[in-house]
Rosetta silent file (secondary structure, phi, psi, omega in degrees, C-alpha in Angstrom):
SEQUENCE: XXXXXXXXXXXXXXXXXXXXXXXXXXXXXXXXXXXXXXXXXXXXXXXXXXXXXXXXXXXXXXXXXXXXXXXXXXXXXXXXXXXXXXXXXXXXXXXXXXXXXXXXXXXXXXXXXXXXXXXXXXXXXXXXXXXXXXXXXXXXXXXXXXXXXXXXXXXXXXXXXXXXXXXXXXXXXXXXXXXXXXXXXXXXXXXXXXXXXXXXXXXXXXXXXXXXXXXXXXXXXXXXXXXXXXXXXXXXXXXXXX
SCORE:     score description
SCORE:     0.000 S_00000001
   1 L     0.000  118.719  169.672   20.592    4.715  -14.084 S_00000001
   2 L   -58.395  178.201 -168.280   23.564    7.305  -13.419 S_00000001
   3 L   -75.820  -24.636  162.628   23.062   10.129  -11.423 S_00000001
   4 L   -38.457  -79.855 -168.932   23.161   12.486  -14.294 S_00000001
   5 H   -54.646  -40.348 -169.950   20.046   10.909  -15.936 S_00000001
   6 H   -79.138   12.142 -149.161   18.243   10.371  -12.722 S_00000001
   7 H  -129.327  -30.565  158.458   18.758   13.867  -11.971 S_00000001
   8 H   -64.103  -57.607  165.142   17.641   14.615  -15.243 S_00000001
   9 H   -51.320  -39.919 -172.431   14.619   12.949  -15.209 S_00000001
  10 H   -66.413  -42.895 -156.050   13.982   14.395  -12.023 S_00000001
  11 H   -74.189  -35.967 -173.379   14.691   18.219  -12.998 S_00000001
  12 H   -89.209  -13.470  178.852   11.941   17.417  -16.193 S_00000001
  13 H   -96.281    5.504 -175.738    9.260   15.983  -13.764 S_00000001
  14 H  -111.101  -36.940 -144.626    9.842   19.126  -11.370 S_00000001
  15 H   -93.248  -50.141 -166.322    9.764   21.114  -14.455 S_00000001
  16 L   -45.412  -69.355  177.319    6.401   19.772  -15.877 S_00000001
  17 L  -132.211  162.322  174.762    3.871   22.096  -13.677 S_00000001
  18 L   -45.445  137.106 -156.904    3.907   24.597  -10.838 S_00000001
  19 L  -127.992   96.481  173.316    4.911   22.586   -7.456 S_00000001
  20 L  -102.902  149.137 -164.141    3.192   23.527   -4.278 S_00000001
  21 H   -48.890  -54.076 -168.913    4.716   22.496   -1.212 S_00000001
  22 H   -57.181  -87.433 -161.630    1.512   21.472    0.716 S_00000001
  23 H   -65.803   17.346  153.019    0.092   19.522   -1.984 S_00000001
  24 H   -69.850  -42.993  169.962    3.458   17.466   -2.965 S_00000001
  25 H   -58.609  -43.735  176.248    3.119   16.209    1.158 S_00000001
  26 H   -37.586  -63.641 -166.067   -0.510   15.470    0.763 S_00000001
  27 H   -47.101  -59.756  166.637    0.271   13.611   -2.178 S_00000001
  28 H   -56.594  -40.710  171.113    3.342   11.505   -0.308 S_00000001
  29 H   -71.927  -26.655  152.966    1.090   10.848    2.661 S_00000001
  30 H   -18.823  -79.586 -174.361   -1.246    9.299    0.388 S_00000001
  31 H   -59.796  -20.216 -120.107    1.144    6.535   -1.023 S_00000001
  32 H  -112.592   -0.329  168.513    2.512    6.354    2.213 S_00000001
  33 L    46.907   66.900  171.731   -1.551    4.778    3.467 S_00000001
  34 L   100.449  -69.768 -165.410   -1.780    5.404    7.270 S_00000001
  35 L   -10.285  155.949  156.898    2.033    5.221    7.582 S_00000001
  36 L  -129.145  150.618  173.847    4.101    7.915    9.383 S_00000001
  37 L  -126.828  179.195 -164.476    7.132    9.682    8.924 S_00000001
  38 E  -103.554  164.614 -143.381    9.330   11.838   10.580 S_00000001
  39 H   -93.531  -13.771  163.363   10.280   15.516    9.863 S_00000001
  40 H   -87.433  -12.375  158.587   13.991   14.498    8.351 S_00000001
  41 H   -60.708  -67.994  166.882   12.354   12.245    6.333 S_00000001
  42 H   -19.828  -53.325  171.776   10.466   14.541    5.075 S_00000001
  43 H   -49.278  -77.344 -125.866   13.544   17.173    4.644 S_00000001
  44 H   -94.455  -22.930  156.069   15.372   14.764    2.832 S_00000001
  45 H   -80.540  -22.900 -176.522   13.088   13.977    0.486 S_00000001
  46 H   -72.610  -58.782 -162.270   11.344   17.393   -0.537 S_00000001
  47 L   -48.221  -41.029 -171.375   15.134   19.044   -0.338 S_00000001
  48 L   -53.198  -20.882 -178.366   16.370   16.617   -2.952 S_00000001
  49 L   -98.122  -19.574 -176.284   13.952   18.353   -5.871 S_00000001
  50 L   120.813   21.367 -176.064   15.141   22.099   -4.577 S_00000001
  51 L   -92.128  157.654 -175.326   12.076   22.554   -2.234 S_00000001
  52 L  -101.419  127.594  173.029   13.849   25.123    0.907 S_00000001
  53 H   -58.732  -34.324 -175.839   13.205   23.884    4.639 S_00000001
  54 H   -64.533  -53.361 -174.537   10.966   27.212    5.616 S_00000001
  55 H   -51.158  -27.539 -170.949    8.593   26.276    2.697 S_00000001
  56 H   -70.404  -66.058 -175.305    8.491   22.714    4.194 S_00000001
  57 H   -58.999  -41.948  161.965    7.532   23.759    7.690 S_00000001
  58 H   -68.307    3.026  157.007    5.324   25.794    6.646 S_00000001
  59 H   -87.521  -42.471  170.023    3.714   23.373    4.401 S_00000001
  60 H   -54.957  -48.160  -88.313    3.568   21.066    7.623 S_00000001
  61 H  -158.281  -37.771  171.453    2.477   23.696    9.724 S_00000001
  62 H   -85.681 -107.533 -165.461   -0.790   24.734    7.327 S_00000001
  63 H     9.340  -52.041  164.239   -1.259   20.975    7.159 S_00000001
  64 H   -49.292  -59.648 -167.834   -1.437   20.759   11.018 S_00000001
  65 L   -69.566  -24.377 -156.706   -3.674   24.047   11.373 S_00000001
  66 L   -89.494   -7.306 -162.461   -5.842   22.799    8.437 S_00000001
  67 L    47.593   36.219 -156.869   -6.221   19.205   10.038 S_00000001
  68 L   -92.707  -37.631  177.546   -5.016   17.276    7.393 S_00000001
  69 E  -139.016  164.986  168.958   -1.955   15.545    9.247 S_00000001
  70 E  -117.766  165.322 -168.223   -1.116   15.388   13.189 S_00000001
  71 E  -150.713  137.388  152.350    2.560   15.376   14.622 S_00000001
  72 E  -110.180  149.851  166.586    4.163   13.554   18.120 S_00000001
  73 E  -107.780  117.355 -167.713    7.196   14.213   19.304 S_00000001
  74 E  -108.325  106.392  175.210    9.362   11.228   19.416 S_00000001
  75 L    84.976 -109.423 -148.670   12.975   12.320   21.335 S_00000001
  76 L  -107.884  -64.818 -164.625   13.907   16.028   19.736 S_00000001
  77 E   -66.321  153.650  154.055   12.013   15.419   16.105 S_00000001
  78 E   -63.130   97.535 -172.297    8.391   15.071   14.759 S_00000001
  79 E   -95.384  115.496  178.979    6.690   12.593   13.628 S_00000001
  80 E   -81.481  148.224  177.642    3.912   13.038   11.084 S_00000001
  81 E   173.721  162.246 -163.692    0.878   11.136    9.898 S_00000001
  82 E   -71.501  107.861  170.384   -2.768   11.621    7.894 S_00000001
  83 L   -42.642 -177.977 -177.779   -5.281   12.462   10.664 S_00000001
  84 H   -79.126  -26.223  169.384   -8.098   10.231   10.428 S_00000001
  85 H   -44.542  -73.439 -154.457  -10.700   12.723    8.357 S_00000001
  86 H   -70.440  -33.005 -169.505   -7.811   13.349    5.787 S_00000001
  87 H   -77.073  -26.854  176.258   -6.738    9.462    5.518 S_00000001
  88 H   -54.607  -32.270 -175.189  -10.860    8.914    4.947 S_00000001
  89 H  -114.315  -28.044 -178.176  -11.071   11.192    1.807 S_00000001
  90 H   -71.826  -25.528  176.818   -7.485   10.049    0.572 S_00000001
  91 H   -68.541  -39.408  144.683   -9.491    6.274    0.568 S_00000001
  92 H   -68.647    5.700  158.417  -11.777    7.824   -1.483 S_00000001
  93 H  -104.722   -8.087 -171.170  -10.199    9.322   -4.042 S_00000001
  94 H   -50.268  -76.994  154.445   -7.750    6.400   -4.002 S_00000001
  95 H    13.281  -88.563  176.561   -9.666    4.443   -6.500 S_00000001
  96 H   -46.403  -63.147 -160.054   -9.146    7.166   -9.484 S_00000001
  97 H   -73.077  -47.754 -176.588   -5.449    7.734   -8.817 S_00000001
  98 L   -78.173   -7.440  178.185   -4.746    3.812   -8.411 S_00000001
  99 L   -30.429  145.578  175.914   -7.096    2.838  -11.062 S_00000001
 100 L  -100.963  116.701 -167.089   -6.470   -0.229  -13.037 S_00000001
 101 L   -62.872  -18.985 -162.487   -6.830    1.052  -17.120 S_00000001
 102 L   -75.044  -14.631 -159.054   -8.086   -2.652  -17.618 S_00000001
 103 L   -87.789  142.390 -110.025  -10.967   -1.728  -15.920 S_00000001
 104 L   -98.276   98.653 -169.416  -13.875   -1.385  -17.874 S_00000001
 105 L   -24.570  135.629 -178.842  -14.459    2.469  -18.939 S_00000001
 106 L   -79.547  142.385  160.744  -17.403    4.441  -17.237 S_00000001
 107 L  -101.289  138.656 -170.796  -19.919    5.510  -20.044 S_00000001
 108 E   -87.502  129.888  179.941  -20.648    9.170  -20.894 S_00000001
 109 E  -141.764  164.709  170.829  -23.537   10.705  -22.502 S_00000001
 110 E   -86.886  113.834  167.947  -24.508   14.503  -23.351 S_00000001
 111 E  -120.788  116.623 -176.982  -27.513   15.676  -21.520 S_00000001
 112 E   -79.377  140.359 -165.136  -29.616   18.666  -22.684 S_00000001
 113 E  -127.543  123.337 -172.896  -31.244   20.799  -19.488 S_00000001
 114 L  -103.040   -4.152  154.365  -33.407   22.991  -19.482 S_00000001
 115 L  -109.018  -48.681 -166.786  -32.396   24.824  -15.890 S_00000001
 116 L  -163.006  142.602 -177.976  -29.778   23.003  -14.177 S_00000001
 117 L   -64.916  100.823  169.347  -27.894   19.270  -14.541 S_00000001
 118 L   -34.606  -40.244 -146.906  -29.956   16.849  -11.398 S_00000001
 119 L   -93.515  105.143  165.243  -26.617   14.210  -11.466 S_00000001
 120 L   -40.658  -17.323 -164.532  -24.026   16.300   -9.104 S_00000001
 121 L   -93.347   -7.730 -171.866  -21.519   14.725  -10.932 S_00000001
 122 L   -50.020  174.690 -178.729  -22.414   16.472  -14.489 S_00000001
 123 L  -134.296   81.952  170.767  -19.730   18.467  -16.144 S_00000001
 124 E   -59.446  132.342 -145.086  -20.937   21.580  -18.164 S_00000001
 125 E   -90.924  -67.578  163.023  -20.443   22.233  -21.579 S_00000001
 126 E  -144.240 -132.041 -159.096  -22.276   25.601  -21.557 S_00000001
 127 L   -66.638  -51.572  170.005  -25.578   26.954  -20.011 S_00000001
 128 L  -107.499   39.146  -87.681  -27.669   24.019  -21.022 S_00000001
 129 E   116.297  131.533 -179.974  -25.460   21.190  -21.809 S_00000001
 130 E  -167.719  151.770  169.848  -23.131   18.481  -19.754 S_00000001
 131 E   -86.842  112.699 -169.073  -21.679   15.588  -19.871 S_00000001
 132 E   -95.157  152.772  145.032  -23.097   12.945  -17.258 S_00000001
 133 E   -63.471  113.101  148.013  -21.905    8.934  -16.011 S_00000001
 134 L   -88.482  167.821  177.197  -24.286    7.413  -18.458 S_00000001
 135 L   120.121  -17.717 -143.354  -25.740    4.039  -17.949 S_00000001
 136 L  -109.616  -47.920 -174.073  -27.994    4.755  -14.982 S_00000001
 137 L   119.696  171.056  166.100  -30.879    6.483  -17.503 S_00000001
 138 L  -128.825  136.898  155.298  -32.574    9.907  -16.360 S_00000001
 139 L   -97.160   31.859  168.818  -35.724   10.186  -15.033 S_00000001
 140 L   -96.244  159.531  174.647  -36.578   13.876  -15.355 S_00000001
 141 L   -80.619   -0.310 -166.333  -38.898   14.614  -17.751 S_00000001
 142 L  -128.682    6.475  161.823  -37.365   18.280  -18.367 S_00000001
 143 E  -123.342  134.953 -159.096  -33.870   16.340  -19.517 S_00000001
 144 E  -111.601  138.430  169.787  -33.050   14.791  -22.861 S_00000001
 145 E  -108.844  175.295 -169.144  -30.394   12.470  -22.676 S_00000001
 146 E  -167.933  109.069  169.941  -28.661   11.989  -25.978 S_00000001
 147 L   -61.196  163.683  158.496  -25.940    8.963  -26.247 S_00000001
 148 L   -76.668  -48.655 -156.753  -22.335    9.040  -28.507 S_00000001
 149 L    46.711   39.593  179.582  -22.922    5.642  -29.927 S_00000001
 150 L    87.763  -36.731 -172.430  -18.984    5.921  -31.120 S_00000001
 151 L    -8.988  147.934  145.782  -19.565    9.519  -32.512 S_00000001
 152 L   -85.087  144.899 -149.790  -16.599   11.520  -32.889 S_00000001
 153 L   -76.157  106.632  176.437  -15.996   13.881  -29.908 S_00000001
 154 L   -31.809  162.849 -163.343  -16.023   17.641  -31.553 S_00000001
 155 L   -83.930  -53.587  177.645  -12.616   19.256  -30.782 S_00000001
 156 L   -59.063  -12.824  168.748  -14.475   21.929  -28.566 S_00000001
 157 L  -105.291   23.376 -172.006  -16.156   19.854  -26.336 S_00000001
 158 L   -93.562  -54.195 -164.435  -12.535   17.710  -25.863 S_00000001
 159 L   -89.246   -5.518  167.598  -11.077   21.382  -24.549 S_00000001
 160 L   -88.864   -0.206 -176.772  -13.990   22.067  -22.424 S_00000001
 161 L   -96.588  -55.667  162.415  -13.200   18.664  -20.644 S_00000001
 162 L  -135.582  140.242  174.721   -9.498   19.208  -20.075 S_00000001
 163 L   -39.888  163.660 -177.014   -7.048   22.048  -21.170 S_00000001
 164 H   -75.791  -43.992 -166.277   -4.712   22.071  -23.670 S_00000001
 165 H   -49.804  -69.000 -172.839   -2.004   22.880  -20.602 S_00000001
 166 H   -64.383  -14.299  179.071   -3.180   19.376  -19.133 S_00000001
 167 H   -78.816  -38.832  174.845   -3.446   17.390  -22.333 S_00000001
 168 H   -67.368  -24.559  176.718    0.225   18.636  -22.511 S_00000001
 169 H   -65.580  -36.431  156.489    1.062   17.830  -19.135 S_00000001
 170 H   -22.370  -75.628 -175.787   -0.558   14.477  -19.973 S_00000001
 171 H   -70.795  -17.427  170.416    1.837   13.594  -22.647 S_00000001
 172 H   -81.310  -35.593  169.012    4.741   14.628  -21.099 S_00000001
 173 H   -50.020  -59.217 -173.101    4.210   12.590  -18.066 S_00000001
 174 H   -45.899  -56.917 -170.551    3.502    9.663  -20.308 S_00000001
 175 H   -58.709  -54.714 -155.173    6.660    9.876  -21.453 S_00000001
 176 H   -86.004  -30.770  175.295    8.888   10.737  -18.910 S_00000001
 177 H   -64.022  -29.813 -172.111    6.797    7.642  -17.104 S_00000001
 178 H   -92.291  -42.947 -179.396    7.054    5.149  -20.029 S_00000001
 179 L   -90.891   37.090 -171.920   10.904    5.926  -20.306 S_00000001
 180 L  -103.277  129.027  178.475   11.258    5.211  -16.453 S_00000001
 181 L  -127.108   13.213  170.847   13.987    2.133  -16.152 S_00000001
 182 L    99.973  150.691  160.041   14.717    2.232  -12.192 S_00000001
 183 L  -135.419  153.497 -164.331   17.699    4.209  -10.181 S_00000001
 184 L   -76.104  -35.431  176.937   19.970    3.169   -8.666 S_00000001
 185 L   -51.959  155.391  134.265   19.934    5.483   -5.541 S_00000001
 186 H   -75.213  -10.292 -173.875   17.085    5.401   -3.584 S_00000001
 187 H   -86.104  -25.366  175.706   16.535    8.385   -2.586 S_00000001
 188 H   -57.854  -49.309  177.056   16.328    9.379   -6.626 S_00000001
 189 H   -51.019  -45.055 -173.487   13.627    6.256   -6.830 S_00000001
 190 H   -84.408  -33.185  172.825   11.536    7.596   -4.135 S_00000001
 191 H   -70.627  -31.672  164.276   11.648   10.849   -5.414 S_00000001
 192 H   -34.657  -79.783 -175.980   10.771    9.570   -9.195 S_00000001
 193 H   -46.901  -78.189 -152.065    7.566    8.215   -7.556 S_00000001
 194 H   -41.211  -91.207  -99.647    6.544   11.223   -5.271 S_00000001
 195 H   -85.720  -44.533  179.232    6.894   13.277   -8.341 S_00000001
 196 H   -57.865  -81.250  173.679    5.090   11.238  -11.177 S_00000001
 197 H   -22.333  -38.958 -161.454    2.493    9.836   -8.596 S_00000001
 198 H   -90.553  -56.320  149.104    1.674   13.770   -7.584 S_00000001
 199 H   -42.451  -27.290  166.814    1.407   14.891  -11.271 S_00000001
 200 H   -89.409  -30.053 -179.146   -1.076   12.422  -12.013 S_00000001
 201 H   -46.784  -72.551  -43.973   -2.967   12.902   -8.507 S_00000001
 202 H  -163.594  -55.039  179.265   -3.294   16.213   -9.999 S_00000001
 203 H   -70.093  -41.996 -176.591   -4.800   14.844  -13.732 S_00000001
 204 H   -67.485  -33.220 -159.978   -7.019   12.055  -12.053 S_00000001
 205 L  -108.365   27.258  179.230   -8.648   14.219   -9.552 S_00000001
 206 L   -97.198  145.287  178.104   -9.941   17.055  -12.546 S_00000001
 207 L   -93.508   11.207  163.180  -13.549   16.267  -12.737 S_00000001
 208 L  -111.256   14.091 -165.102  -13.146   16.153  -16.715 S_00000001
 209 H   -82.922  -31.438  175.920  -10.286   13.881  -17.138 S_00000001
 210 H   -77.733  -17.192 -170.492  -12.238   10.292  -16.898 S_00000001
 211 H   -73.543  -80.119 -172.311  -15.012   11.936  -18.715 S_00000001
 212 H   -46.397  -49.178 -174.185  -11.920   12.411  -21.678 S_00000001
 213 H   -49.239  -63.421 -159.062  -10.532    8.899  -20.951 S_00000001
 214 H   -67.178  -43.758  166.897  -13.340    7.180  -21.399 S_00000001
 215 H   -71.459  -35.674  175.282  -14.467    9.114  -24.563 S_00000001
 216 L  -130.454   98.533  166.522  -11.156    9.381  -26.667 S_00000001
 217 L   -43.942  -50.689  173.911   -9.688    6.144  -25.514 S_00000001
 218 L   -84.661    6.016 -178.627   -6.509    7.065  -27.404 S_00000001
 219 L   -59.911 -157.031 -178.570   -6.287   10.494  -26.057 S_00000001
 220 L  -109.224   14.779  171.383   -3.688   11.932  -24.161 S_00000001
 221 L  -101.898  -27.270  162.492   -5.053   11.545  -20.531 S_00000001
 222 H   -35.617  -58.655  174.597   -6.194    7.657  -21.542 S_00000001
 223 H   -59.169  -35.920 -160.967   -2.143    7.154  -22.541 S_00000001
 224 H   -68.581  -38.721 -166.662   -1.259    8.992  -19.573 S_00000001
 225 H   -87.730    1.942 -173.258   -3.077    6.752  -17.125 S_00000001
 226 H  -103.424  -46.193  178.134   -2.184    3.753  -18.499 S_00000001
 227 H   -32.116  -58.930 -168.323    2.082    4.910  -18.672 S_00000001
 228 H   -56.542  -52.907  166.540    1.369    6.024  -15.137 S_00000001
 229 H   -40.517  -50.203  163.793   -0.322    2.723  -13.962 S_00000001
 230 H   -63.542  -39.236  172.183    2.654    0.687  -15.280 S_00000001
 231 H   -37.650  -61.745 -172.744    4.706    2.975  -13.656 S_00000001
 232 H   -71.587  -71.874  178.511    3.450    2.333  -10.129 S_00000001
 233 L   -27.672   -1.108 -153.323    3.116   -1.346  -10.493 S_00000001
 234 L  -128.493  -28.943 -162.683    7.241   -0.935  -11.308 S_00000001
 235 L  -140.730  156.965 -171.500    8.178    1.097   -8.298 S_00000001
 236 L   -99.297  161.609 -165.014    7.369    0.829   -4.618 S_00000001
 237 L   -51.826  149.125  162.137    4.832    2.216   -2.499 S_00000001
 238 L   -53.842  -35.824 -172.633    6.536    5.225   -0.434 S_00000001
 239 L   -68.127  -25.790  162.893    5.446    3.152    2.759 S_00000001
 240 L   -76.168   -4.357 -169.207    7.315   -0.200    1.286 S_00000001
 241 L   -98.092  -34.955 -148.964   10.630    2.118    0.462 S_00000001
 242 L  -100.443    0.000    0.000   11.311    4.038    3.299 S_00000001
């Protein structure tokens, strides 16, 4: 891919949503699974989308106080990695963001309440109404559960699950993900990935977007995760690149 296009590509995936410093590293220390890197690595990859070095250290530097990564000093430079707390909840969210679309949808059902949803995991529609992980059954007696059976989803409870701003963010990602053919640089490649990879972190980790996958199969976060999914299988892990 010339440099034009990959630069292009890049500029529309920087472009998609608001970019905070902190959470692009989170996102890279993810992929990057225990690995560590060092603070010009770091530079040189963030700098490359237009991120500023002060924003970086101080995205490292809340990161540090917040206890989300630790730093050594190896010679004159820093060396970074996930403390162990923060690499413990990135293994658990890993799952969602690495999902495989082949894998068999979780099923959803609408449960009427008459104070509050029992399943922590509900999603609320409005006061008395949410969408639960069906399959397990309910045993309170003060909650009606009430299946889809295929139903079609009403438009309003589709925008109480995710936004229109994320169903668009959705589709654009899909795109810009689906029309990904490799670059030749590497440093463009690794940035591709950070950038996609952080945008989806960002869709997978809404607590209504598998609830929408799973119900409108053909929606736009369902396309998104499967574009994205091909994606990664296509390009390498930050920890196999650098």
């Amino acid at each position: 891919m010339p440099a034009s296009s990959a630069q292009t590509q890049i500029a529309e995936l920087v472009g998609l949503d608001t970019l905070k410093t902190w959470s692009l590293i989170a996102t890279l220390f993810g992929d990057l699974d225990g690995e560590e890197l060092s603070g010009a690595q770091i530079r040189r990859l963030l700098s490359h989308i237009g991120l500023k070095p002060e924003a970086i250290r101080v995205a490292l530097h809340r990161l540090r106080s917040d206890g989300w990564i630790v730093s050594t000093k190896q010679g004159r430079e820093a060396v970074y990695r996930m403390s162990p707390t923060a690499r413990a909840e990135t293994r658990t969210v890993a799952p969602s963001i690495y999902r495989d679309p082949a894998e068999p949808a979780e099923p959803w059902q609408f449960e009427l309440f008459r104070d509050a949803p029992t399943n922590p995991r509900a999603i609320l529609l409005n006061r008395n109404l949410g969408l639960v992980p069906g399959g397990a059954g309910n045993s309170d007696p003060e909650t009606l559960a009430l299946r889809l059976d295929g139903a079609t989803l009403p438009a309003w409870v589709e925008s109480s699950l995710v936004s229109d701003h994320l169903r668009d963010i959705a589709q654009r990602l899909s795109a810009l993900a689906a029309g990904y053919t490799g670059q030749a640089r590497e440093i463009d490649a690794l940035t591709t990935r950070l950038l996609v990879l952080h945008h989806w972190r960002r869709i997978a980790l809404r607590p209504g977007s598998w609830a929408h996958a799973s119900l409108l199969p053909q929606g736009a976060i369902a396309r998104c995760h499967v574009a994205v999914f091909d994606f990664l299988a296509r390009t390498e892990r930050m920890t196999e690149a650098f």
